[in-house]
PDB file of C-alpha atoms and ligand atoms in Angstrom:
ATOM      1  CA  UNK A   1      76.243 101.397 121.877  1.00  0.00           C
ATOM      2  CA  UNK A   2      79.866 101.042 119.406  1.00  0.00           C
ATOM      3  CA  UNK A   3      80.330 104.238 118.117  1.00  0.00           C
ATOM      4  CA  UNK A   4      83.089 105.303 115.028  1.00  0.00           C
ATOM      5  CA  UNK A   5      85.095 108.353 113.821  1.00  0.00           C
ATOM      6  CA  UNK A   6      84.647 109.595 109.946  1.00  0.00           C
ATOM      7  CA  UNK A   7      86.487 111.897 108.392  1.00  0.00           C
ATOM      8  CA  UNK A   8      85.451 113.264 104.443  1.00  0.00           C
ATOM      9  CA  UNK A   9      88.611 114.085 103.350  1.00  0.00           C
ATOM     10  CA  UNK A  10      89.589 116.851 101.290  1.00  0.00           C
ATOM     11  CA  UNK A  11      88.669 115.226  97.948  1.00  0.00           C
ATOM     12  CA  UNK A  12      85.511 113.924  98.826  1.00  0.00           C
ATOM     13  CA  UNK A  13      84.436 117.958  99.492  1.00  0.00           C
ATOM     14  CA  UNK A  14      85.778 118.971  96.110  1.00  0.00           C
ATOM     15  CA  UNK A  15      83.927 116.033  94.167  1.00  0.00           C
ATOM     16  CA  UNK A  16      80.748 117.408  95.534  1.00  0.00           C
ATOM     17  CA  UNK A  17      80.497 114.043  97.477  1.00  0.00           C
ATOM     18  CA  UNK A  18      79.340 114.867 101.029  1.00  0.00           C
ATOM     19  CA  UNK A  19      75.452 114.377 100.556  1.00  0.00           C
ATOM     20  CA  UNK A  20      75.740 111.090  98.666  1.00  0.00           C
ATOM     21  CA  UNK A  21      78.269 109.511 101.504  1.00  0.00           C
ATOM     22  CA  UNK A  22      76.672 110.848 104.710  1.00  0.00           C
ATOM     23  CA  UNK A  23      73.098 110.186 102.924  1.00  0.00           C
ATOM     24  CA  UNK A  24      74.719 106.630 102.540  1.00  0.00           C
ATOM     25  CA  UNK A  25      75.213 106.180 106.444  1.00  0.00           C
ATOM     26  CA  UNK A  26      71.617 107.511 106.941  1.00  0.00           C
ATOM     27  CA  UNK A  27      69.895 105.343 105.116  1.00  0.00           C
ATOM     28  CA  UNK A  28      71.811 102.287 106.473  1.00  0.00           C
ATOM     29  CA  UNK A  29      70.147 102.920 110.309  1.00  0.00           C
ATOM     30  CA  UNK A  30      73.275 104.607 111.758  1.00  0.00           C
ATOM     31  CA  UNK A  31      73.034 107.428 114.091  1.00  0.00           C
ATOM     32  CA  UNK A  32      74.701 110.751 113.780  1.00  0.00           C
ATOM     33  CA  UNK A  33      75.831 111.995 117.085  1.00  0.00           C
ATOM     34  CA  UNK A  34      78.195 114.963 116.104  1.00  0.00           C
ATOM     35  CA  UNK A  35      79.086 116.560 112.412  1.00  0.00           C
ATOM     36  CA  UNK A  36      81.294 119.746 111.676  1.00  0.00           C
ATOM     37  CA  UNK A  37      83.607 121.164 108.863  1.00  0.00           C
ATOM     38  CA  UNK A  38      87.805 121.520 110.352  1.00  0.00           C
ATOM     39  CA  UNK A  39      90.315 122.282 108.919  1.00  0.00           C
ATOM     40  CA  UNK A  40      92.773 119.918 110.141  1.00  0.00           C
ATOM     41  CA  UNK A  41      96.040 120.857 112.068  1.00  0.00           C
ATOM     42  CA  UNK A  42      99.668 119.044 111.432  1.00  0.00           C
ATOM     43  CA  UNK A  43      99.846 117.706 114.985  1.00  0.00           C
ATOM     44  CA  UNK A  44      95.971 116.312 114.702  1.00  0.00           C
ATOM     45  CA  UNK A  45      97.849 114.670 111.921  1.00  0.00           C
ATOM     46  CA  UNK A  46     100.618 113.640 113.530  1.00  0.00           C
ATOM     47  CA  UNK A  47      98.943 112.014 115.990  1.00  0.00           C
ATOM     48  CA  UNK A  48      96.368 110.888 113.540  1.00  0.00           C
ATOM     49  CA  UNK A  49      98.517 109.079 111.422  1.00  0.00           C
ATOM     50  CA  UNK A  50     101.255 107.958 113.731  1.00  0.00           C
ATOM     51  CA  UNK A  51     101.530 104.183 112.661  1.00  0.00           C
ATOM     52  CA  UNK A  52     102.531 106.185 109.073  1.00  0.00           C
ATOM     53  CA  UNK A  53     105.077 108.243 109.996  1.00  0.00           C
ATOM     54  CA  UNK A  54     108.288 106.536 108.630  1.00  0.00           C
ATOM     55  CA  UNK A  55     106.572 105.332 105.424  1.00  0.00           C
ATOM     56  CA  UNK A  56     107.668 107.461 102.146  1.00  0.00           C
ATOM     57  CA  UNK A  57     103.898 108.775 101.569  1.00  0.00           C
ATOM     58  CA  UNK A  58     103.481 110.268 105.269  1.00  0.00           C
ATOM     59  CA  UNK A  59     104.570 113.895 104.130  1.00  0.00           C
ATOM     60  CA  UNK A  60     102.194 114.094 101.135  1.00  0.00           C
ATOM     61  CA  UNK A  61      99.252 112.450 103.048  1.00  0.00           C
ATOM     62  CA  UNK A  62      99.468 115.131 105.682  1.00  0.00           C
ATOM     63  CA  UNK A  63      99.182 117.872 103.304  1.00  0.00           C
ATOM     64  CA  UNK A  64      96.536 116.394 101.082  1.00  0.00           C
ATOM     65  CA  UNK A  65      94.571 115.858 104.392  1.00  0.00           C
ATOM     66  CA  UNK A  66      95.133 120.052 105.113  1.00  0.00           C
ATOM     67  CA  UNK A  67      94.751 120.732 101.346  1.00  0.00           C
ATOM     68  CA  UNK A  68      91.108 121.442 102.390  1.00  0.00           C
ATOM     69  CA  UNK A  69      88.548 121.425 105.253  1.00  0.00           C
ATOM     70  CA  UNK A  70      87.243 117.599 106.068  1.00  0.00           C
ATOM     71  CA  UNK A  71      83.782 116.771 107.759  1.00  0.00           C
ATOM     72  CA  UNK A  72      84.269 114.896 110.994  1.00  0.00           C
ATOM     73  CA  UNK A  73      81.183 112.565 111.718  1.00  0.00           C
ATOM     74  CA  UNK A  74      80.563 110.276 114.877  1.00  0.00           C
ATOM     75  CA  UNK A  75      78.285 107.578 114.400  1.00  0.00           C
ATOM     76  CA  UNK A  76      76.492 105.506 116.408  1.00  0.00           C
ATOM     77  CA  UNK A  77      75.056 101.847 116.366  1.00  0.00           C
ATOM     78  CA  UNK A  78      75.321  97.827 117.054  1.00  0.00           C
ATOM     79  CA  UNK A  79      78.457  97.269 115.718  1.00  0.00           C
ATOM     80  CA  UNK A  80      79.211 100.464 114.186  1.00  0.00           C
ATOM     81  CA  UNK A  81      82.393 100.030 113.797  1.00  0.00           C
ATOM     82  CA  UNK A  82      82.842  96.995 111.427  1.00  0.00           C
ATOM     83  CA  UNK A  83      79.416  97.991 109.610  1.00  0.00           C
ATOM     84  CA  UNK A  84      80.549 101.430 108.782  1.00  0.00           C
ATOM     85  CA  UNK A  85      84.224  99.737 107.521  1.00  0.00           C
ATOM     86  CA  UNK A  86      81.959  97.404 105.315  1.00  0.00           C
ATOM     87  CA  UNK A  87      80.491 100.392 103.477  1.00  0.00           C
ATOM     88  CA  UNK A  88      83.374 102.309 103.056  1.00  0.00           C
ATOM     89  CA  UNK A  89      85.394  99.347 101.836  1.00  0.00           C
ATOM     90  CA  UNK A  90      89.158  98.464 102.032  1.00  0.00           C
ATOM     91  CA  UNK A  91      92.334 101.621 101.722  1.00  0.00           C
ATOM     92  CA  UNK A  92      92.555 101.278  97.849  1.00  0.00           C
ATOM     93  CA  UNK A  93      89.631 102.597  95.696  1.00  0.00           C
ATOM     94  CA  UNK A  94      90.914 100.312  92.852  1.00  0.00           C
ATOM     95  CA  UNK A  95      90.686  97.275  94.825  1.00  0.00           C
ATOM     96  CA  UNK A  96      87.382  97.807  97.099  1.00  0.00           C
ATOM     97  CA  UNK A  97      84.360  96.379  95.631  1.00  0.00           C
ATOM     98  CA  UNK A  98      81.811  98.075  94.303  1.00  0.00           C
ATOM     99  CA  UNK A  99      78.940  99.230  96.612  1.00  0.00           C
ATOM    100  CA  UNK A 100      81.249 100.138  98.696  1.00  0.00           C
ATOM    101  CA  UNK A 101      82.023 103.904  99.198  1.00  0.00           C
ATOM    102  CA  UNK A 102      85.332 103.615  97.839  1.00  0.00           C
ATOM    103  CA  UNK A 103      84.312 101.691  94.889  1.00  0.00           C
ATOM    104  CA  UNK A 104      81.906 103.721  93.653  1.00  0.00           C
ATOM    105  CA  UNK A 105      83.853 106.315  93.917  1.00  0.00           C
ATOM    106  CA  UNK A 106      87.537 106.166  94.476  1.00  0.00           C
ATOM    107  CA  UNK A 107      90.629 105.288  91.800  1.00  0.00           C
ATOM    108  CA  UNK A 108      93.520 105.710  94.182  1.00  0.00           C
ATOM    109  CA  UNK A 109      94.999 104.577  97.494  1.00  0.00           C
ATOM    110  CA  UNK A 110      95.550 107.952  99.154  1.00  0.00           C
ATOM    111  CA  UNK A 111      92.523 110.146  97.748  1.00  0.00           C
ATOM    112  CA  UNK A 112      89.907 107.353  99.339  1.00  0.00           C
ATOM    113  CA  UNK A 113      86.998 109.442  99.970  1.00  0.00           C
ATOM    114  CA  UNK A 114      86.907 108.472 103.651  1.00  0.00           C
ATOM    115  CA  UNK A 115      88.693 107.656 106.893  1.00  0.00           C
ATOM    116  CA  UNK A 116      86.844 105.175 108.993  1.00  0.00           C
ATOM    117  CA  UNK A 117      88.327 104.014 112.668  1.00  0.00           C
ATOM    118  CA  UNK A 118      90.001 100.567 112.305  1.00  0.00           C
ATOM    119  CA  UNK A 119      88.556  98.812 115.699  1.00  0.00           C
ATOM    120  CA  UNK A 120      86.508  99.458 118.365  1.00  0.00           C
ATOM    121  CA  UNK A 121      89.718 100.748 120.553  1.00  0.00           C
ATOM    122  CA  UNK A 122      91.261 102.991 117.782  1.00  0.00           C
ATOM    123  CA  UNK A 123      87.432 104.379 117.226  1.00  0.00           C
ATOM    124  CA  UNK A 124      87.843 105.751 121.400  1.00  0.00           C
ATOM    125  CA  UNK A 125      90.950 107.099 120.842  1.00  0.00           C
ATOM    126  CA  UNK A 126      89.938 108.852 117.582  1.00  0.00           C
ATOM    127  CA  UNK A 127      86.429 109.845 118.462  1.00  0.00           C
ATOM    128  CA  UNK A 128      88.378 112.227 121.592  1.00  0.00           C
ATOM    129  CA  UNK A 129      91.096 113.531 118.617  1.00  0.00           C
ATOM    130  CA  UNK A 130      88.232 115.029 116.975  1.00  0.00           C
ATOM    131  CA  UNK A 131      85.477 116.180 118.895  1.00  0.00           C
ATOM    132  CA  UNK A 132      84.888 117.445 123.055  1.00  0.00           C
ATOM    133  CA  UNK A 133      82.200 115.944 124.945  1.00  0.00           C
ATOM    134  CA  UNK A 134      79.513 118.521 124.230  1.00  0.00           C
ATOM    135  CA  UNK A 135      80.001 118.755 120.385  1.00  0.00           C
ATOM    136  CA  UNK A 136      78.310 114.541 121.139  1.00  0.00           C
ATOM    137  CA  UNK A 137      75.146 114.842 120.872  1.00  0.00           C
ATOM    138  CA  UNK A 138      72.544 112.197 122.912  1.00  0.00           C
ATOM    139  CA  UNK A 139      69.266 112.049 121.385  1.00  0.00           C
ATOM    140  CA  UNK A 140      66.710 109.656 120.611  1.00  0.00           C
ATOM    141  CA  UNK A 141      66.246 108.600 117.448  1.00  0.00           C
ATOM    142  CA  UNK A 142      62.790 108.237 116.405  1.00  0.00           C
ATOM    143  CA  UNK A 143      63.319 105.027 113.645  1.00  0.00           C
ATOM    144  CA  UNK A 144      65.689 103.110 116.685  1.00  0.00           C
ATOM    145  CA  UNK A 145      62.262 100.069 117.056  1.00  0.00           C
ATOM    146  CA  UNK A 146      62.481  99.959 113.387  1.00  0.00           C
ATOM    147  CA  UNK A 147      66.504  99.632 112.478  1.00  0.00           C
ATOM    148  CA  UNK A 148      66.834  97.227 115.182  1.00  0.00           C
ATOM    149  CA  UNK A 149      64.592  94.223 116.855  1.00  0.00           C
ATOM    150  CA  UNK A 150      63.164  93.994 120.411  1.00  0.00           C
ATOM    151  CA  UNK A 151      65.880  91.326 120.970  1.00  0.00           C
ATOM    152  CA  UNK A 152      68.874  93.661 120.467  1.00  0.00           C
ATOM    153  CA  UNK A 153      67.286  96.658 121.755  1.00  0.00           C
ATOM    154  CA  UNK A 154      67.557  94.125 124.890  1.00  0.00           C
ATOM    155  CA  UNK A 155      70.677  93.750 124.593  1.00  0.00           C
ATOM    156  CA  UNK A 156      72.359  96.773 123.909  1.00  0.00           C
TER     157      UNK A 156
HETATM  158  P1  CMP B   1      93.045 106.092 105.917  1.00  0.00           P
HETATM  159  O1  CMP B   1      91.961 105.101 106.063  1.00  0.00           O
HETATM  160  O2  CMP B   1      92.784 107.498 106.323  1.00  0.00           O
HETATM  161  O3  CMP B   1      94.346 105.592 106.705  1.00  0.00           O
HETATM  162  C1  CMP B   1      95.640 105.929 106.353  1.00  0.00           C
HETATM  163  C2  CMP B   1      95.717 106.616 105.010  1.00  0.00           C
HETATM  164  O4  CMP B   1      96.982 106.591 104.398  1.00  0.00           O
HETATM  165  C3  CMP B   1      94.825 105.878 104.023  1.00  0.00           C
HETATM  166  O5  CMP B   1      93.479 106.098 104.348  1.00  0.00           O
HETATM  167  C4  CMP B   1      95.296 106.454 102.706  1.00  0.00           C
HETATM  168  O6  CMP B   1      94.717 107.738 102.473  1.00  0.00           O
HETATM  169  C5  CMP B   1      96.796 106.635 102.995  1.00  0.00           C
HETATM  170  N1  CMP B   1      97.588 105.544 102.401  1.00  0.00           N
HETATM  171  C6  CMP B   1      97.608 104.244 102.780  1.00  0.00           C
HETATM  172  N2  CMP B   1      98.484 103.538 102.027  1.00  0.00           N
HETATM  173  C7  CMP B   1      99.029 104.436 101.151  1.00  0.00           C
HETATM  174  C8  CMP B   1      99.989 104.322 100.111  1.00  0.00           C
HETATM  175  N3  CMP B   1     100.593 103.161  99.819  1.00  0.00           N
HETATM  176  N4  CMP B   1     100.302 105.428  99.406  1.00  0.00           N
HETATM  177  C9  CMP B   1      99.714 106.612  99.705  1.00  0.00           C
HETATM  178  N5  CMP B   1      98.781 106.780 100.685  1.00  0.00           N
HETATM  179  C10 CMP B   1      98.449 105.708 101.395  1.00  0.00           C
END
């Protein structure tokens, strides 16, 4: 089963967001296997956001990311990835549509609510960045026949 790395970033915690957006992933079938509250580290960061480093807004994104704890959140399901990048929606809050996370409640390009891992390969890397074996958390979920038909239960 795919599973994804979220981060609620600093401003999501200080707009009294957190319910709404995890309640959001709930309620859409997906499975949490690990939550906590960090606060994040400059080499997490570094390594976190190394495809940024030589742009001009690298310095200020790593200290609005430590500006405050974040909530780290695996979550599991079929196609997790690309479902939970549907809901939050695209980087900029102006431009994502609404419904999606970031539409409904971003205006700005950095302070976008969420991080959500880009692929299925960045999602293993990340999940590891974030959280040690035994913080993951393998339990059966009690709606799994509902969320999902006998035919993919099959094939999962
Ligand atoms: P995230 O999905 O965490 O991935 C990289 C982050 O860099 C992105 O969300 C934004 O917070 C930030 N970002 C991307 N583009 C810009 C930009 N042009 N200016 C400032 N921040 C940006």
């Amino acid at each position: 089963m795919e599973r994804t790395l979220i981060l609620l970033k600093p401003d999501a915690l200080q707009r009294s967001l957190l319910g709404e957006i995890i309640s959001r992933f709930e309620r859409k079938g997906l499975k949490i296997i690990g939550l906590k509250m960090m606060q994040l580290k400059k080499e997490t960061l570094d390594e976190h956001y190394a495809q940024h480093q030589d742009k001009a807004f690298f310095d200020k994104l790593e200290r609005f990311m430590m500006s405050g704890p974040v909530i780290a959140m695996i979550l599991e399901g079929i196609e997790a990835v690309s479902t939970v990048r549907l809901i939050v929606g695209p980087t900029s809050g102006r431009k994502a549509d609404v419904g999606s996370i970031r539409g409904d409640f971003s205006m700005s390009q950095q302070h976008n609510i969420v991080h959500a891992s880009d692929s299925v390969e960045t999602a293993k890397q990340e999940i590891y960045r974030f959280f040690n074996e035994e913080e993951l958390f393998d339990y059966q979920k009690i709606d799994f026949a509902t969320v999902y038909s006998e035919e993919e239960r099959e094939n999962i």
